[in-house]
XYZ file of N, CA and C in Angstrom:
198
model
N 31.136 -4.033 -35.242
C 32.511 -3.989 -34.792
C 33.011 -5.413 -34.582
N 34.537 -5.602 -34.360
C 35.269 -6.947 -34.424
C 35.461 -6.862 -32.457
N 35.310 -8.069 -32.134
C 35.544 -8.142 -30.947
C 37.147 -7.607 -30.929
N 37.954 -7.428 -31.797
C 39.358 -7.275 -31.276
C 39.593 -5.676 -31.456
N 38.235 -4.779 -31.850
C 38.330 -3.516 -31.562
C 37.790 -3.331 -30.776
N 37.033 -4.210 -29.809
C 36.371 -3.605 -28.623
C 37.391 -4.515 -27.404
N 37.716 -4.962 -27.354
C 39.290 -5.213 -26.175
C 39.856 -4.285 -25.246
N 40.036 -3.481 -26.325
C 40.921 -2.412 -25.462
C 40.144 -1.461 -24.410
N 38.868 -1.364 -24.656
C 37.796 -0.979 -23.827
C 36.919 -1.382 -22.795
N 37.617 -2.651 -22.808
C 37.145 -3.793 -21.660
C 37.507 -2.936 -20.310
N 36.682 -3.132 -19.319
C 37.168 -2.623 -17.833
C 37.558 -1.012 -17.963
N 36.604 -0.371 -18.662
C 36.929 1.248 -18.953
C 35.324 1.620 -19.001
N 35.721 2.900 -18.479
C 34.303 3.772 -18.774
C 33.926 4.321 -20.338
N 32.845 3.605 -21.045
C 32.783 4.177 -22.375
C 31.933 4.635 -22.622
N 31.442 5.296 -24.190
C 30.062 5.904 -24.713
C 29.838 4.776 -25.863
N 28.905 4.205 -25.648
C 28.932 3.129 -26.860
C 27.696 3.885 -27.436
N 27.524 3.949 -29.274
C 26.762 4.214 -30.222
C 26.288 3.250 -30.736
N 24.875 2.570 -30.586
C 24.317 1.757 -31.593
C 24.361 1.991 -32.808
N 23.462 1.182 -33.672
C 23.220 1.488 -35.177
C 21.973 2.148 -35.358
N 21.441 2.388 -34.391
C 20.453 3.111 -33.898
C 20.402 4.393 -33.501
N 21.324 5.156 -33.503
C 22.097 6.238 -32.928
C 21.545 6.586 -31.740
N 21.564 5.139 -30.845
C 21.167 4.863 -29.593
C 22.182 5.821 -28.617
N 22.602 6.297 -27.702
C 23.881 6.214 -26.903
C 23.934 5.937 -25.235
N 24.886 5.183 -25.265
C 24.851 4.803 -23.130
C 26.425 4.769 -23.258
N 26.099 5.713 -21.738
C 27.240 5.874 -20.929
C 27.545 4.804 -19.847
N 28.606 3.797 -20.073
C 28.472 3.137 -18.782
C 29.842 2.102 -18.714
N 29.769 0.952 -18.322
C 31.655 0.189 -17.937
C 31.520 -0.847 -18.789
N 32.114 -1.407 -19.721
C 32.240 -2.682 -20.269
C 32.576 -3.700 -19.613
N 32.017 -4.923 -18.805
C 32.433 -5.448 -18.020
C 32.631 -7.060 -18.597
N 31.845 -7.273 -19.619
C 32.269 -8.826 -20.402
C 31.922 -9.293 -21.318
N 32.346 -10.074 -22.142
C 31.670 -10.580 -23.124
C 30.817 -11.576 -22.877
N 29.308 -11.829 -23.763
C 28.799 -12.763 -23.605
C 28.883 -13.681 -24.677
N 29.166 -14.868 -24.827
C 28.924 -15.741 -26.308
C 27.288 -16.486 -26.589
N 27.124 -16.280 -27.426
C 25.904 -16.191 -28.831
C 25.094 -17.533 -27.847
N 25.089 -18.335 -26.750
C 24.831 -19.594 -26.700
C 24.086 -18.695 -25.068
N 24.767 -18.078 -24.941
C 24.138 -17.457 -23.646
C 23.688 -16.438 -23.200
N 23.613 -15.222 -24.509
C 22.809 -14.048 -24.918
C 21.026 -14.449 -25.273
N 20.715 -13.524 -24.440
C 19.404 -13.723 -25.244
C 19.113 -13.504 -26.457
N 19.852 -12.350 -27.255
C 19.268 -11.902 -29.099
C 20.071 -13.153 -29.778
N 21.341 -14.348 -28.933
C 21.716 -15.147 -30.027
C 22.666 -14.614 -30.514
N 23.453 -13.677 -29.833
C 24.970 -13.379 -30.716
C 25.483 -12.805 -29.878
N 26.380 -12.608 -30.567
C 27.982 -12.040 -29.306
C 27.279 -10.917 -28.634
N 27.261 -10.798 -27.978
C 27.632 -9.509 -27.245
C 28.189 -8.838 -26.082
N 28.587 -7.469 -25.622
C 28.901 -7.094 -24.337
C 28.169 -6.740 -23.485
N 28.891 -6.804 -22.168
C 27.857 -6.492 -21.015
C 28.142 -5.202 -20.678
N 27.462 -4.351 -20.632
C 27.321 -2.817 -19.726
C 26.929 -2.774 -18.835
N 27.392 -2.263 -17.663
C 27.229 -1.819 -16.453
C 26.894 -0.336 -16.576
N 25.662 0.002 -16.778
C 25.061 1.291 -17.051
C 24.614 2.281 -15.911
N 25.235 1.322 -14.481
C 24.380 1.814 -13.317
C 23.807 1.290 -12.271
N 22.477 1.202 -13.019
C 21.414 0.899 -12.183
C 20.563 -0.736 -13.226
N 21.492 -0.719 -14.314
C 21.253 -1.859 -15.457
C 22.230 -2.365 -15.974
N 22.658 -4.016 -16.065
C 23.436 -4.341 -17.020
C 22.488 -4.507 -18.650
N 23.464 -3.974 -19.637
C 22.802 -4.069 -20.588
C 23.825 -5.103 -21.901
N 23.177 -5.554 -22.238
C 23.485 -6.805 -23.554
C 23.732 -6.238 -24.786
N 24.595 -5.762 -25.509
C 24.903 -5.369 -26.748
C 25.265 -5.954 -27.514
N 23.966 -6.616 -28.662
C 25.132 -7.099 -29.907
C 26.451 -6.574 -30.540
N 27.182 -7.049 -30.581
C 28.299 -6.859 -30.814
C 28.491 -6.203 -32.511
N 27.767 -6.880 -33.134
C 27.583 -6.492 -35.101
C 26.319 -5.018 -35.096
N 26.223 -4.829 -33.748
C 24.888 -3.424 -33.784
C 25.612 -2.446 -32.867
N 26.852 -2.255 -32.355
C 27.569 -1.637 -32.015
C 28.153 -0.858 -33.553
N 28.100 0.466 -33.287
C 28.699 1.639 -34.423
C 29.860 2.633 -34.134
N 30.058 2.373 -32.667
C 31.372 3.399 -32.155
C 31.047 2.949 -30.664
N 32.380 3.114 -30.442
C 32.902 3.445 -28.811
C 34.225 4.339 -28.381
N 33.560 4.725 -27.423
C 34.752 6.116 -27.131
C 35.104 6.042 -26.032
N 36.151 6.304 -25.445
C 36.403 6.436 -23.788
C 35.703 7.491 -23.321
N 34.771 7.636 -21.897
C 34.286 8.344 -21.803
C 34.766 9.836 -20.947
């Protein structure tokens, strides 16, 4: 995905789909840039809970409001 399709989902409760046909329910809370991710590329932060989680951004396959 393009960071400018995942925007609008910033600060919302979503279902994000890996390329993995991974799925988590949880809040999009920020972007990280490639210099301060651990895998080395864009990604977002999830607030899953009880975990923030790191999503490459190019291994993201869908997001939905939840």
């Amino acid at each position: 995905m393009k960071v400018s399709e995942i925007l609008p989902f910033l600060n919302h409760d979503v279902v994000i789909c890996d390329i993995d046909d991974q799925c988590f329910k949880g809040y999009i809370t920020n972007f990280v840039d490639e210099f301060e991710a651990s895998s080395g590329k864009m990604e977002i932060e999830a607030d899953l809970g009880d975990v923030l989680l790191g999503i490459p951004i190019d291994e993201i396959k869908s997001i939905k409001y939840a």
